[in-house]
XYZ file of C-alpha atoms in Angstrom:
767
model
C -8.858 -82.128 -169.489
C -10.894 -82.672 -166.365
C -12.722 -79.375 -166.897
C -13.592 -80.313 -170.470
C -14.899 -83.717 -169.360
C -17.002 -82.102 -166.663
C -18.433 -79.522 -169.056
C -19.323 -82.133 -171.641
C -21.036 -84.553 -169.255
C -24.540 -83.344 -168.450
C -24.845 -85.932 -165.694
C -22.809 -83.667 -163.418
C -25.313 -80.879 -164.001
C -28.181 -83.223 -163.293
C -26.707 -84.408 -159.980
C -26.009 -80.829 -158.898
C -29.490 -79.676 -159.847
C -31.124 -82.636 -158.102
C -29.170 -81.841 -154.944
C -30.302 -78.245 -155.322
C -33.958 -79.281 -155.595
C -33.636 -81.498 -152.526
C -32.169 -78.587 -150.584
C -34.937 -76.330 -151.879
C -37.585 -78.748 -150.629
C -35.997 -79.056 -147.193
C -35.257 -75.360 -146.679
C -38.147 -73.602 -148.402
C -40.964 -76.132 -148.852
C -40.878 -77.369 -145.240
C -40.258 -81.025 -146.053
C -39.678 -83.361 -143.143
C -36.029 -84.354 -143.584
C -35.867 -88.138 -143.908
C -32.098 -88.524 -143.710
C -32.278 -92.288 -143.271
C -34.152 -92.592 -146.560
C -31.752 -90.256 -148.347
C -28.595 -91.973 -147.084
C -30.014 -95.457 -147.657
C -31.059 -94.599 -151.210
C -27.702 -93.075 -152.158
C -25.466 -95.594 -150.395
C -27.668 -98.510 -151.451
C -27.654 -97.544 -155.122
C -23.897 -97.030 -155.152
C -23.228 -100.289 -153.289
C -25.539 -102.353 -155.504
C -24.036 -100.797 -158.625
C -20.496 -101.574 -157.467
C -21.455 -105.178 -156.665
C -23.188 -105.586 -160.045
C -20.161 -104.177 -161.875
C -17.876 -106.503 -159.926
C -19.984 -109.492 -160.987
C -20.164 -108.319 -164.601
C -16.424 -107.611 -164.920
C -15.357 -110.479 -162.643
C -13.070 -108.063 -160.840
C -13.397 -105.024 -158.602
C -13.944 -101.918 -160.758
C -11.572 -99.002 -160.176
C -12.688 -95.749 -158.601
C -10.977 -93.545 -161.187
C -10.092 -93.583 -164.858
C -12.317 -94.229 -167.870
C -13.550 -97.522 -166.372
C -13.959 -96.033 -162.928
C -16.528 -93.900 -161.137
C -18.035 -92.293 -164.239
C -18.810 -95.663 -165.813
C -20.531 -97.303 -162.832
C -21.318 -94.601 -160.241
C -22.356 -91.315 -161.815
C -25.534 -92.462 -163.567
C -26.649 -94.495 -160.562
C -26.152 -91.417 -158.362
C -28.740 -89.651 -160.542
C -31.075 -92.598 -159.948
C -30.489 -92.380 -156.188
C -31.212 -88.647 -156.144
C -34.479 -89.278 -158.011
C -35.500 -91.756 -155.306
C -34.684 -89.130 -152.665
C -36.753 -86.496 -154.444
C -39.834 -88.534 -155.304
C -40.209 -91.634 -153.130
C -41.317 -91.725 -149.481
C -41.011 -94.765 -147.213
C -41.715 -95.745 -143.610
C -38.682 -97.996 -143.155
C -35.043 -98.199 -144.222
C -35.476 -101.647 -145.739
C -38.113 -100.289 -148.105
C -35.681 -97.612 -149.282
C -33.097 -100.356 -149.763
C -35.596 -102.376 -151.819
C -36.186 -99.373 -154.123
C -32.425 -98.920 -154.567
C -31.980 -102.608 -155.393
C -34.831 -102.675 -157.934
C -33.588 -99.504 -159.627
C -30.018 -100.756 -160.004
C -31.041 -104.315 -160.904
C -33.197 -103.038 -163.768
C -30.102 -101.442 -165.340
C -28.256 -104.746 -165.515
C -31.065 -107.237 -166.071
C -33.287 -105.384 -168.548
C -31.015 -103.982 -171.227
C -30.469 -104.239 -174.960
C -26.997 -103.394 -176.125
C -25.837 -100.238 -174.353
C -29.367 -99.066 -173.473
C -31.563 -99.809 -170.487
C -35.097 -100.981 -171.207
C -36.580 -99.241 -168.144
C -35.819 -95.897 -166.604
C -34.065 -97.119 -163.414
C -35.614 -94.648 -160.956
C -39.109 -95.081 -162.422
C -38.754 -98.877 -162.284
C -37.484 -98.735 -158.698
C -40.372 -96.495 -157.637
C -43.074 -98.499 -159.429
C -41.716 -101.826 -158.214
C -41.501 -100.675 -154.606
C -45.044 -99.282 -154.674
C -46.365 -102.582 -156.043
C -44.374 -104.929 -153.803
C -44.032 -103.297 -150.407
C -47.220 -101.422 -149.525
C -44.842 -99.367 -147.372
C -44.023 -96.578 -149.832
C -45.866 -93.715 -151.473
C -45.436 -90.662 -153.680
C -46.471 -87.177 -152.591
C -47.390 -85.256 -155.754
C -48.350 -82.184 -153.748
C -45.022 -81.875 -151.924
C -43.549 -79.462 -154.482
C -46.436 -77.058 -154.553
C -47.122 -74.996 -157.646
C -45.208 -71.794 -157.014
C -43.895 -69.562 -159.783
C -40.408 -69.660 -158.231
C -40.273 -73.432 -158.500
C -41.703 -73.220 -162.013
C -38.888 -70.860 -162.955
C -36.170 -73.000 -161.344
C -37.255 -76.290 -162.910
C -37.669 -74.799 -166.370
C -34.316 -73.037 -166.209
C -32.227 -75.855 -164.766
C -34.121 -78.571 -166.629
C -33.588 -76.826 -169.934
C -29.865 -76.615 -169.251
C -29.745 -80.367 -168.653
C -31.827 -81.499 -171.608
C -30.108 -79.163 -174.069
C -26.788 -80.649 -173.060
C -28.014 -84.183 -173.771
C -29.841 -83.192 -176.984
C -33.242 -84.427 -175.743
C -35.186 -81.174 -175.532
C -37.632 -82.546 -178.107
C -38.718 -85.302 -175.670
C -39.406 -82.902 -172.810
C -41.162 -80.382 -175.044
C -43.294 -83.034 -176.750
C -44.435 -84.460 -173.414
C -45.109 -81.081 -171.779
C -46.907 -79.598 -174.779
C -49.046 -82.702 -175.310
C -49.913 -83.184 -171.653
C -50.420 -79.458 -171.105
C -52.503 -79.120 -174.247
C -54.804 -81.954 -173.226
C -55.125 -80.509 -169.723
C -56.027 -77.103 -171.164
C -58.605 -78.659 -173.469
C -60.197 -80.629 -170.642
C -60.064 -78.081 -167.837
C -60.628 -74.799 -169.668
C -62.432 -75.679 -172.908
C -64.570 -78.626 -171.792
C -65.184 -78.030 -168.087
C -64.966 -74.233 -168.179
C -62.516 -73.712 -165.306
C -60.660 -70.371 -165.366
C -57.075 -70.362 -166.612
C -55.500 -70.196 -163.167
C -56.942 -73.675 -162.560
C -54.962 -74.921 -165.557
C -51.753 -73.081 -164.619
C -51.920 -74.650 -161.177
C -51.991 -78.103 -162.782
C -49.220 -77.527 -165.303
C -47.013 -75.847 -162.705
C -46.844 -78.983 -160.564
C -43.275 -79.601 -159.417
C -43.596 -83.367 -159.878
C -44.774 -82.951 -163.469
C -41.954 -80.566 -164.362
C -39.270 -82.697 -162.750
C -40.577 -85.734 -164.602
C -40.498 -83.817 -167.887
C -36.916 -82.606 -167.573
C -35.204 -85.213 -165.407
C -36.885 -88.569 -166.124
C -38.527 -88.915 -169.524
C -35.535 -87.181 -171.156
C -33.092 -89.895 -170.000
C -31.024 -90.618 -173.166
C -30.408 -94.251 -172.178
C -34.097 -95.170 -172.000
C -35.697 -93.010 -174.715
C -35.711 -93.649 -178.491
C -32.701 -92.565 -180.568
C -34.560 -90.979 -183.488
C -36.112 -87.510 -182.888
C -39.412 -88.475 -184.560
C -39.615 -91.642 -182.474
C -38.913 -89.668 -179.298
C -41.692 -87.201 -180.075
C -44.183 -89.988 -180.840
C -43.156 -91.878 -177.685
C -43.438 -88.798 -175.450
C -46.842 -87.853 -176.869
C -48.116 -91.408 -176.337
C -47.015 -91.314 -172.683
C -48.561 -87.864 -172.246
C -51.907 -88.870 -173.788
C -52.227 -92.076 -171.772
C -51.160 -90.350 -168.548
C -53.715 -87.614 -169.145
C -56.521 -90.111 -169.752
C -55.773 -92.083 -166.592
C -55.508 -88.976 -164.417
C -58.462 -87.039 -165.887
C -60.960 -89.857 -166.387
C -59.787 -92.634 -164.063
C -58.611 -90.389 -161.229
C -55.258 -92.118 -160.911
C -52.262 -90.332 -159.427
C -48.623 -90.196 -160.589
C -49.636 -91.591 -163.985
C -46.585 -90.278 -165.931
C -44.240 -92.479 -163.869
C -46.446 -95.549 -164.300
C -46.740 -94.941 -168.032
C -42.984 -94.383 -168.398
C -42.460 -97.906 -167.058
C -45.313 -99.380 -169.119
C -44.118 -97.737 -172.357
C -40.455 -98.742 -171.920
C -40.747 -101.945 -174.045
C -41.781 -99.745 -176.993
C -38.346 -98.115 -177.160
C -36.485 -101.082 -178.749
C -39.297 -101.429 -181.300
C -39.136 -97.730 -182.197
C -35.345 -97.914 -182.460
C -35.710 -100.712 -185.010
C -38.336 -98.874 -187.046
C -36.715 -95.428 -186.825
C -32.992 -96.047 -187.093
C -30.660 -93.315 -185.891
C -27.234 -92.805 -184.404
C -26.886 -93.873 -180.801
C -26.650 -91.191 -178.156
C -23.247 -89.629 -177.463
C -22.456 -87.109 -174.757
C -21.596 -83.693 -176.181
C -22.193 -80.025 -175.542
C -25.513 -78.626 -176.789
C -25.574 -76.123 -179.627
C -26.615 -72.496 -179.805
C -30.026 -73.376 -181.249
C -30.958 -75.229 -178.120
C -29.984 -72.233 -176.003
C -32.498 -70.151 -177.992
C -35.084 -72.861 -177.323
C -34.336 -72.609 -173.613
C -34.797 -68.847 -173.823
C -38.158 -69.317 -175.552
C -39.368 -71.561 -172.721
C -38.271 -69.050 -170.095
C -40.046 -66.231 -171.937
C -43.211 -68.334 -171.969
C -42.815 -68.823 -168.238
C -42.499 -65.098 -167.653
C -45.637 -64.562 -169.719
C -47.432 -67.042 -167.464
C -46.347 -65.045 -164.439
C -47.825 -61.844 -165.830
C -51.119 -63.516 -166.831
C -51.345 -65.203 -164.424
C -65.878 -74.746 -148.178
C -66.929 -77.166 -149.921
C -69.490 -75.046 -151.508
C -71.737 -72.183 -150.743
C -74.905 -71.811 -148.808
C -77.989 -70.644 -150.536
C -80.471 -68.778 -148.383
C -84.156 -68.108 -148.519
C -85.456 -64.609 -149.190
C -82.837 -61.973 -148.366
C -80.930 -63.983 -145.790
C -77.164 -63.640 -145.875
C -74.832 -66.496 -145.018
C -71.055 -66.437 -144.874
C -68.735 -69.423 -144.604
C -65.894 -68.857 -142.123
C -64.746 -72.162 -140.696
C -65.890 -75.598 -141.721
C -65.472 -79.035 -140.243
C -65.617 -82.133 -142.411
C -65.023 -85.809 -141.712
C -63.656 -87.815 -144.652
C -63.464 -91.609 -144.624
C -61.798 -93.356 -147.543
C -61.290 -97.030 -148.335
C -60.573 -97.872 -151.962
C -63.307 -96.078 -153.892
C -65.725 -95.979 -150.963
C -66.185 -92.463 -149.576
C -68.053 -91.181 -146.547
C -68.361 -87.434 -145.982
C -69.847 -85.951 -142.810
C -70.597 -82.213 -142.784
C -70.754 -80.272 -139.537
C -73.724 -77.966 -139.203
C -73.662 -75.036 -136.775
C -76.324 -72.926 -138.456
C -77.575 -69.952 -136.437
C -80.889 -68.365 -137.304
C -84.399 -69.236 -138.440
C -84.423 -72.901 -139.493
C -86.710 -72.216 -142.439
C -83.999 -70.000 -143.918
C -81.434 -72.793 -143.964
C -80.476 -74.490 -147.238
C -77.293 -75.811 -148.763
C -76.154 -77.567 -151.921
C -73.406 -80.164 -152.195
C -71.988 -81.407 -155.537
C -71.676 -85.188 -155.509
C -70.353 -87.535 -158.230
C -73.313 -89.960 -158.215
C -77.043 -90.051 -157.534
C -77.339 -90.879 -153.842
C -79.819 -93.442 -152.537
C -81.753 -92.809 -149.359
C -79.675 -95.458 -147.612
C -76.564 -93.415 -148.491
C -77.762 -90.449 -146.440
C -78.158 -90.166 -142.687
C -77.842 -87.746 -139.808
C -75.397 -88.279 -136.944
C -74.815 -86.896 -133.464
C -72.849 -83.645 -133.618
C -70.898 -84.656 -130.509
C -68.626 -86.745 -132.754
C -67.121 -83.512 -134.099
C -66.520 -82.229 -130.574
C -64.751 -85.453 -129.603
C -62.566 -85.530 -132.694
C -61.664 -81.854 -132.286
C -60.921 -82.094 -128.559
C -58.780 -85.170 -129.029
C -56.723 -84.034 -132.033
C -56.355 -80.290 -131.466
C -52.943 -78.732 -130.795
C -51.883 -79.027 -127.182
C -49.691 -77.463 -124.525
C -47.533 -79.597 -122.242
C -46.253 -78.562 -118.819
C -43.086 -79.726 -117.102
C -41.683 -78.752 -113.704
C -38.026 -78.248 -112.912
C -36.504 -79.862 -109.830
C -34.583 -77.712 -107.414
C -31.050 -79.128 -107.501
C -30.529 -77.954 -103.933
C -33.400 -80.086 -102.702
C -34.210 -83.756 -103.084
C -37.416 -83.501 -105.004
C -39.004 -85.812 -107.516
C -39.318 -84.530 -111.084
C -42.942 -83.961 -112.021
C -44.640 -83.569 -115.352
C -48.176 -83.157 -116.511
C -50.065 -82.410 -119.717
C -52.448 -79.536 -120.209
C -55.252 -79.663 -122.759
C -55.487 -75.995 -123.595
C -58.018 -74.773 -126.078
C -56.533 -74.170 -129.502
C -57.057 -71.266 -131.862
C -60.758 -70.801 -132.283
C -61.021 -74.290 -133.724
C -64.350 -74.639 -132.004
C -65.597 -71.358 -133.470
C -67.051 -73.197 -136.402
C -69.689 -71.695 -138.604
C -71.642 -73.784 -141.081
C -70.153 -75.815 -143.860
C -71.618 -75.630 -147.335
C -71.128 -76.886 -150.853
C -73.001 -76.172 -154.120
C -76.275 -75.059 -155.859
C -79.216 -76.360 -158.012
C -81.370 -75.658 -161.255
C -84.634 -75.477 -163.312
C -84.503 -75.123 -167.094
C -82.591 -78.254 -167.857
C -82.790 -79.326 -164.213
C -83.850 -82.887 -163.416
C -84.905 -84.065 -159.956
C -83.141 -87.427 -159.805
C -84.387 -88.349 -156.319
C -86.264 -86.890 -153.367
C -86.053 -87.990 -149.701
C -86.849 -87.005 -146.143
C -83.954 -87.935 -143.849
C -84.217 -86.871 -140.221
C -85.067 -83.180 -140.094
C -84.061 -82.561 -143.713
C -85.808 -82.459 -147.084
C -83.309 -83.670 -149.662
C -83.287 -83.383 -153.448
C -80.744 -84.881 -155.836
C -80.578 -82.641 -158.918
C -78.772 -82.816 -162.213
C -78.376 -79.842 -164.539
C -77.270 -78.987 -168.052
C -76.041 -75.435 -167.480
C -75.328 -73.104 -164.566
C -77.876 -70.495 -165.623
C -80.653 -73.071 -165.490
C -79.538 -74.237 -162.065
C -79.446 -70.657 -160.853
C -82.934 -70.047 -162.276
C -84.319 -73.127 -160.521
C -82.959 -72.060 -157.151
C -84.076 -68.459 -157.560
C -87.607 -69.438 -158.562
C -87.811 -71.737 -155.556
C -86.990 -68.907 -153.158
C -83.213 -69.260 -152.807
C -80.832 -66.302 -153.007
C -77.680 -67.199 -154.939
C -74.346 -65.521 -154.135
C -72.866 -63.364 -156.853
C -70.112 -65.109 -158.776
C -71.701 -68.525 -158.341
C -72.086 -69.204 -162.071
C -68.326 -69.264 -162.669
C -67.815 -72.165 -160.279
C -71.105 -73.983 -160.922
C -70.540 -74.490 -164.639
C -67.445 -76.760 -164.393
C -69.222 -79.096 -161.972
C -72.202 -79.315 -164.294
C -69.963 -80.023 -167.289
C -68.178 -82.628 -165.202
C -71.511 -84.457 -164.802
C -71.675 -83.838 -161.069
C -75.027 -84.112 -159.313
C -76.279 -81.656 -156.710
C -77.347 -82.648 -153.217
C -79.836 -79.970 -152.130
C -80.784 -79.800 -148.451
C -83.291 -77.731 -146.504
C -85.029 -78.147 -143.169
C -88.348 -79.990 -142.925
C -90.073 -77.893 -140.253
C -92.591 -80.598 -139.279
C -89.855 -83.176 -138.722
C -87.702 -80.653 -136.858
C -90.494 -79.971 -134.357
C -90.370 -83.631 -133.319
C -86.740 -83.256 -132.210
C -85.435 -81.527 -129.061
C -83.085 -78.553 -129.275
C -82.682 -75.727 -131.755
C -79.662 -77.145 -133.596
C -79.333 -79.093 -136.823
C -77.533 -82.423 -136.805
C -74.594 -83.175 -139.129
C -75.402 -84.821 -142.454
C -73.437 -87.855 -143.614
C -73.356 -89.174 -147.173
C -71.669 -92.287 -148.604
C -70.922 -93.155 -152.205
C -68.593 -95.131 -154.469
C -66.295 -93.000 -156.605
C -62.606 -92.810 -157.534
C -62.826 -89.053 -156.922
C -61.395 -88.156 -153.512
C -61.924 -84.436 -153.184
C -63.637 -81.500 -151.484
C -65.030 -78.771 -153.793
C -63.796 -75.734 -151.853
C -64.089 -73.365 -154.811
C -67.846 -73.293 -154.381
C -67.425 -72.053 -150.818
C -65.558 -68.992 -152.064
C -68.687 -67.742 -153.792
C -70.192 -66.522 -150.519
C -67.270 -65.833 -148.236
C -65.078 -62.782 -147.822
C -61.341 -63.267 -147.495
C -59.723 -66.334 -145.995
C -61.711 -69.367 -144.902
C -60.678 -72.171 -142.588
C -61.511 -75.834 -142.883
C -60.672 -78.605 -140.432
C -60.571 -81.995 -142.141
C -60.756 -85.127 -139.989
C -59.719 -87.931 -142.335
C -59.662 -91.694 -141.747
C -58.169 -94.547 -143.751
C -56.969 -98.134 -143.339
C -53.493 -97.597 -144.766
C -51.998 -94.432 -143.273
C -52.141 -90.667 -143.465
C -54.346 -88.739 -145.863
C -52.601 -85.937 -147.722
C -53.356 -83.426 -150.474
C -52.188 -84.233 -153.982
C -52.434 -80.777 -155.556
C -51.221 -78.671 -152.613
C -48.358 -79.307 -150.198
C -49.161 -81.016 -146.907
C -46.950 -79.275 -144.344
C -46.343 -80.497 -140.798
C -46.534 -77.686 -138.278
C -43.507 -77.212 -135.999
C -43.962 -79.406 -132.945
C -42.230 -80.335 -129.692
C -40.908 -76.770 -129.261
C -40.161 -75.116 -125.909
C -41.987 -71.808 -125.491
C -42.124 -69.184 -122.705
C -44.299 -69.715 -119.644
C -46.586 -66.778 -120.425
C -47.918 -68.650 -123.485
C -50.016 -70.677 -121.036
C -52.195 -67.667 -120.245
C -53.467 -67.405 -123.809
C -52.603 -70.536 -125.705
C -55.380 -69.915 -128.227
C -53.873 -66.561 -129.208
C -50.396 -68.096 -129.372
C -51.573 -70.863 -131.691
C -53.559 -68.438 -133.853
C -50.375 -66.415 -134.437
C -48.307 -69.543 -134.968
C -50.695 -70.958 -137.552
C -50.975 -67.658 -139.413
C -47.198 -67.188 -139.499
C -46.432 -70.761 -140.596
C -49.231 -70.660 -143.175
C -47.760 -67.476 -144.578
C -44.313 -69.111 -144.666
C -45.770 -72.045 -146.614
C -46.890 -69.660 -149.355
C -50.530 -69.465 -148.185
C -51.383 -72.514 -150.272
C -50.821 -75.593 -148.132
C -52.735 -78.019 -145.944
C -51.245 -77.851 -142.448
C -50.939 -81.145 -140.578
C -51.993 -80.901 -136.915
C -52.415 -84.553 -135.937
C -51.804 -88.031 -137.378
C -52.006 -91.270 -135.415
C -53.132 -94.874 -135.432
C -56.370 -94.673 -133.425
C -57.329 -98.321 -133.895
C -59.142 -99.668 -130.813
C -56.311 -102.185 -130.401
C -53.690 -99.397 -130.224
C -53.600 -98.039 -126.688
C -51.123 -95.185 -127.278
C -52.968 -92.683 -129.463
C -51.313 -89.452 -128.322
C -48.490 -88.117 -126.163
C -49.842 -86.497 -124.101
C -53.585 -86.972 -124.413
C -55.823 -83.985 -123.711
C -59.183 -85.748 -123.981
C -60.684 -89.218 -124.141
C -59.776 -91.129 -127.286
C -62.542 -91.656 -129.876
C -64.394 -94.819 -128.948
C -65.483 -97.493 -131.388
C -68.951 -95.946 -131.310
C -67.501 -92.511 -132.158
C -65.550 -93.935 -135.086
C -68.616 -95.727 -136.407
C -70.580 -92.467 -136.087
C -67.842 -90.758 -138.096
C -68.347 -93.293 -140.900
C -65.407 -95.615 -140.225
C -67.439 -98.623 -141.260
C -64.725 -101.273 -140.859
C -63.815 -100.521 -137.236
C -64.583 -103.317 -134.797
C -65.211 -105.812 -137.571
C -62.886 -108.323 -139.190
C -61.594 -107.963 -142.707
C -62.863 -111.370 -143.698
C -65.348 -111.241 -146.536
C -66.765 -113.535 -149.126
C -64.265 -112.394 -151.744
C -61.242 -113.473 -149.702
C -62.200 -116.501 -147.586
C -58.715 -117.999 -147.583
C -56.824 -114.988 -146.234
C -55.311 -115.926 -142.869
C -54.851 -112.260 -141.930
C -58.476 -111.416 -142.673
C -59.658 -112.070 -139.118
C -57.411 -109.354 -137.711
C -59.215 -105.988 -137.368
C -58.188 -103.390 -139.926
C -56.242 -100.373 -138.727
C -57.746 -96.909 -138.369
C -55.419 -94.010 -139.180
C -56.656 -90.549 -138.217
C -55.308 -87.417 -139.954
C -56.251 -83.868 -139.010
C -55.573 -81.203 -141.647
C -56.154 -77.481 -141.191
C -56.644 -75.669 -144.488
C -56.850 -71.880 -144.736
C -57.805 -70.982 -148.269
C -58.824 -68.110 -150.516
C -59.580 -67.587 -154.175
C -56.099 -66.408 -155.165
C -53.978 -69.038 -153.422
C -56.319 -72.000 -154.047
C -57.377 -72.001 -157.717
C -58.349 -75.697 -157.508
C -60.472 -77.858 -155.242
C -58.785 -80.033 -152.637
C -57.767 -83.454 -153.941
C -56.592 -86.143 -151.545
C -54.937 -89.548 -151.543
C -54.404 -92.348 -149.063
C -50.730 -92.985 -148.315
C -48.742 -95.686 -146.558
C -47.323 -93.095 -144.141
C -47.964 -94.443 -140.621
C -45.720 -92.021 -138.707
C -47.380 -90.459 -135.654
C -47.597 -86.684 -135.323
C -49.246 -84.112 -133.086
C -48.824 -80.362 -132.750
C -47.557 -79.965 -129.182
C -45.748 -77.136 -127.422
C -43.876 -77.265 -124.139
C -43.603 -74.927 -121.170
C -41.302 -75.635 -118.258
C -41.951 -74.156 -114.825
C -38.854 -73.088 -112.909
C -37.861 -74.738 -109.685
C -38.871 -73.008 -106.445
C -37.030 -72.520 -103.205
C -33.517 -71.405 -102.418
C -30.656 -71.846 -104.881
C -27.800 -71.341 -102.427
C -25.830 -74.454 -103.401
C -23.318 -74.655 -106.252
C -25.726 -76.740 -108.359
C -28.413 -74.113 -107.762
C -26.197 -71.354 -109.147
C -25.495 -73.416 -112.258
C -29.227 -74.059 -112.595
C -29.958 -70.299 -112.629
C -27.325 -69.759 -115.326
C -28.902 -72.524 -117.414
C -32.377 -71.064 -116.768
C -31.272 -67.695 -118.138
C -30.014 -69.285 -121.362
C -33.112 -71.480 -121.623
C -35.425 -68.493 -121.411
C -33.473 -66.733 -124.115
C -33.879 -69.808 -126.312
C -37.617 -69.899 -125.532
C -38.024 -66.286 -126.649
C -36.095 -66.975 -129.853
C -38.318 -69.989 -130.498
C -41.418 -67.862 -129.872
C -40.290 -65.461 -132.588
C -39.446 -68.340 -134.924
C -42.905 -69.873 -134.447
C -45.070 -66.747 -134.499
C -42.955 -63.963 -135.966
C -43.574 -61.919 -132.793
C -41.136 -60.918 -130.076
C -41.390 -60.459 -126.326
C -42.870 -56.949 -126.523
C -45.783 -58.161 -128.676
C -47.223 -60.340 -125.888
C -49.063 -59.731 -122.630
C -46.546 -61.207 -120.238
C -48.208 -62.592 -117.141
C -46.230 -64.876 -114.844
C -47.020 -66.651 -111.622
C -45.736 -64.561 -108.740
C -45.278 -67.584 -106.495
C -42.908 -69.106 -109.053
C -40.973 -66.009 -110.066
C -40.326 -64.755 -106.529
C -37.457 -67.239 -106.211
C -35.935 -66.272 -109.555
C -33.434 -63.359 -109.631
C -34.331 -60.412 -111.857
C -31.316 -61.216 -114.044
C -32.987 -64.510 -114.960
C -36.461 -63.123 -115.697
C -38.051 -63.066 -119.141
C -37.578 -59.297 -119.309
C -33.827 -59.738 -118.807
C -33.778 -62.576 -121.330
C -35.594 -60.383 -123.879
C -33.023 -57.623 -123.351
C -30.171 -60.086 -123.902
C -31.794 -61.452 -127.073
C -32.309 -57.925 -128.437
C -28.644 -57.059 -127.783
C -27.540 -60.293 -129.458
C -29.568 -59.502 -132.579
C -28.269 -55.953 -132.622
C -24.715 -57.262 -132.395
C -25.264 -59.717 -135.250
C -26.784 -56.974 -137.373
C -23.814 -54.720 -136.671
C -21.377 -57.495 -137.584
C -23.208 -58.094 -140.849
C -23.103 -54.382 -141.753
C -19.432 -54.230 -140.807
C -18.726 -57.317 -142.914
C -20.459 -55.815 -145.945
C -18.553 -52.566 -145.436
C -15.254 -54.435 -145.157
C -15.941 -56.339 -148.373
C -16.759 -53.060 -150.099
C -13.565 -51.493 -148.819
C -11.451 -54.441 -149.986
C -13.122 -54.290 -153.423
C -12.474 -50.560 -153.688
C -8.818 -51.001 -152.711
C -8.459 -53.808 -155.214
C -9.945 -51.713 -158.010
C -7.706 -48.785 -157.051
C -4.564 -50.917 -157.115
C -5.579 -52.379 -160.467
C -5.986 -48.852 -161.836
C -2.573 -47.820 -160.486
C -0.923 -50.826 -162.156
C -2.468 -49.930 -165.485
C -1.135 -46.395 -165.253
């Protein structure tokens, strides 16, 4: 009886699958495990539901039986798991608020046996509106084919069991169809751009685990289809034309009051839990076949050069400042060569005024890089046989070729159908603002004006032109450059108002071979900046590594970044630093490897609000307005290529104020004699520690002891017995791995032997 009840109740499948997705995110997508949020969400939802049921029934509800757990706890557990999967918070009380709002909506807003609002969607939307301490991370799931397969498979199982496949299909087909029309037909992006959008984990989870909720969707199939299409169309409009994020969740809450109206107009039998039929299984198979078919099908611009000059983008540095719709972008310029050969094009959403463009001191990039780059920390052991004070110090080692930055570029320009919207001289630059009607005309304009366009540029130019983007064309004014000292070009900074928060990296792939690197220094008032269409992955930090890493920290970090980037699927923005660098915050790193950015540096970077109060004419009565606004600094390292990054980089401000820095630790051994009992124990611990350091080195970089040039300080190692050296530790680690491998092979062999014996005995019994 219990088995039949379990099989018939799709909520059990949903809870199991949600737990599976959470595990998948933690184990394979490199999520930062927020156990406090998870436990608070689950325990809070269950506790609030039990209290609400107690009040409603005027007695404590039982834990078992028909009026027990399944009636008050199972559905709310699904709500709690949705909060764990989608919502992010800084504090436990914010997670508790989301749990309360979600559960309260089930009991306060209901008609008959149905809820008006989807509980998890209401809890998320309410918390985002009320607290200012929560956010959604649409890029956290990535867009991998494996995830696409898992969500479609498991989601189809769930929705076919609750007879709501029509809702999920209607939403996905409508939303996907509109996306295809906009991205491929209207803007001209290639199909992989569209597949990246439709394969979003957040979108798929919403389709199969939120909008299909039988207690908050219409009863009649026709009404469900109409309702789902309306949500899809409105969500598409807000995301495509208003540049809003997470629009399906907002629209699910906004469209909830329509459900009772549709139930009155389209009358149908109320939902009942039962096992799905064979027809729905064929529908699930059809979706999976479509997915398999998809698998089989499936910087910021480029430099243009004069004459036959050749330019290649390798590494770029960009400063992004975002506050509301106000954007400031500063582009680092490390051009090498004849200044008259320099030119670049940047797509921008609006026609820039001269006051929106300026040049800044390039030292601001050096300061931001030196301050936020990955760092190595040194500690010194104390000899337990001597009374010696423990010492520690921080080392600011140079990180992986982050200073080896070649020019940053963006877009291109045009003639037939090209309009010169504006023309300025700013510093040492001649600047044109162009608009175009087609990529061929833009290409013709540039070619006729002496610019050499990279092959393949037309494919990426056309969507920007169709999207009504303007083109910011820059070249050097030789007369103005002669008035300035030095043979370098200063960074260019532009400011504009736009809801679009993005960097058009696809243009940069037109004139670069292989992988490119971009360092993004981002600033906001609210918290971290993160990608919305690619995962933002925190690099491993605070790890103990062998002493010999100190001799070539740059090479160590280069291997670490490459290995972790590969583990993240080659399509992620890697977080290297995040901190509150407000002038009023005195602790901006731990440890610090360079002087913190000063107020002047932040102003140079475009952080316009720093050092000023938030009081303005629009809010004269705000008592908090006189307090300086915060400045949150995020450093992202993006390594991208054409295959792994089919879309530009899109960003969002979040409420995430957690501090982070990529730091790695070496510990020098104690020196002197270890002839006391404590000294002998210290050497035993040192041997184990060095083994752990070598294991961590392999975990971080994928390389073992023999792959590194091991150089140690003779004055330190002369006191350490050979049995406690790194060579001995490497030998012990190799033997340990060999032993584990042997045990695994033996285990597999034993299982095979047991299976063979079992089959043989079964055959004997039959005879």
